[in-house]
Amino acid sequence: MSLRKHAWASAMALWVVAAACAGHAEGERVVAAGDIPRWPGQWEVDGATPAPSGGYVESFEATLREMKAWGPPPYTPQARRIFDLVAKQVREASGHYFRTGLAAQPIARPRCSFGFPALMLHSPLMFEILATPEETALIFSAREIRHVYTDGRPHTAPEDLFPTIWGDSIGHWEGQALVIETIGVSGIERMAAPGIVAIGGDSNALFELIALFSPHTRYVERIRMVDPDHLENQMTIIDPRVFTKPWQITRRYSRVKTLNRMIHEDCEGEDRNPIVDGQYSLAPPPPPPPRLPPPFEDPPGAIDTRNPVALENRD
Amino acid sequence: MTRNKTGNTAATFSACVGAAAVCLGSAASAHHSFAMFDPQKELTLRGVVKEFRWTNPHVFIELLASDGEGSAQADWSIEMTSPEHLARAGWKPRTLKAGDKVTLVIHPLRDGKRGGQYVSGTGIDGAPIGSDLKRVANSATRSGK
């Protein structure tokens, strides 16, 4: 079945599931917990492993290459002209900033949200997938969470829907694949003008724009495990207002093998390069305050509970 | 689809053209900009770690070093990425400690001050720092349907 047919079949299936689940008795699970796949562990977008240097220099160039290989979205001629113009302006503006080191504009506080669909396409954040019969949560290391409701509820009613950076997601399981439909996605100022959803990436040199979407865009994802260490996301992006046909792209995720748990990416932490006289400066965070003495002292002869050998040998 | 809706969306796109460039220009600002470093230049520092500051949002190596071009020993601040990203790359809070002798390659600050962006580094044994990466062998994290 082609990706396009998959997307439309999935959209139809969402309605079928919604209708079927409307008759579920209270407390009854939509599907048995044992019938849905388990994808434990941590995952990262293929090619988006950050380099120790920061700035995603090497990894982001690899990610950009993969995104460029999709080719441009099938824009209508009018939308294509606008995209080309924005992409050119972004390229020139970011090139200027990166060449000169000048700040584009002062920013009140750091912003670290990627939002959907960037989280699934080029974010450098690792994530976990917690699946239950009624909801699947995709939890990212900088504390962004996608909530995908699989209990048969419909989308928020159009008259009540307002765009957010994660959008409004519902889904269902088709065998071993999780199918997610997301609407009501807003852009984030960090990535583009408000209301416009942009995907792209920057290295040390340039910001490259890959696509712009409107708040009316609908996204259908089909996520499945292709081998024990890889997930695949077939994403179909639908917006008849600016696309001549659905845009189909595929992204893969790799298992993180260097860690066995999430680590908080405290992206909202201290600003380590404040803007001074219009230029970035480097300001390492201050040293931590002196450590306080432990509130509880071990009594003489106590077993050190932090020492597994001592615990093992206790009487 | 109607002509009106198409026009509205196109208008929305158009209205954002000017703003988009400005906003995208700031995409890497706040604490995620590396614009103050010169990516075209590389500088090699040889020195001793004063502090390995494993802190959010980014990790720093505070180094007492000379630049190998006859400069006197001085304090340098070398910036890396976040602890989460470094941990995924196999680094740990104990990968470096005060007193370690290292050679670091950096992209220096454009303004000539003593700071830079970490590019690569080797220890006293010549091995790349962070290369003692150990994969987590935890079968519990494997998939199991």
CSV table of C-alpha atoms in Angstrom, one decimal, chain A residues 16-25 151-153:
chain,number,residue,atom,x,y,z
A,16,VAL,CA,-14.0,3.9,12.7
A,17,VAL,CA,-12.1,3.4,16.0
A,18,ALA,CA,-13.8,6.5,17.4
A,19,ALA,CA,-17.2,5.2,16.5
A,20,ALA,CA,-16.4,1.7,17.9
A,21,CYS,CA,-15.1,3.0,21.2
A,22,ALA,CA,-18.1,5.2,21.8
A,23,GLY,CA,-19.8,2.1,22.9
A,24,HIS,CA,-17.2,1.0,25.4
A,25,ALA,CA,-18.4,0.3,28.9
A,151,ASP,CA,-9.1,5.8,23.7
A,152,GLY,CA,-11.4,6.7,20.8
A,153,ARG,CA,-12.0,10.3,21.6
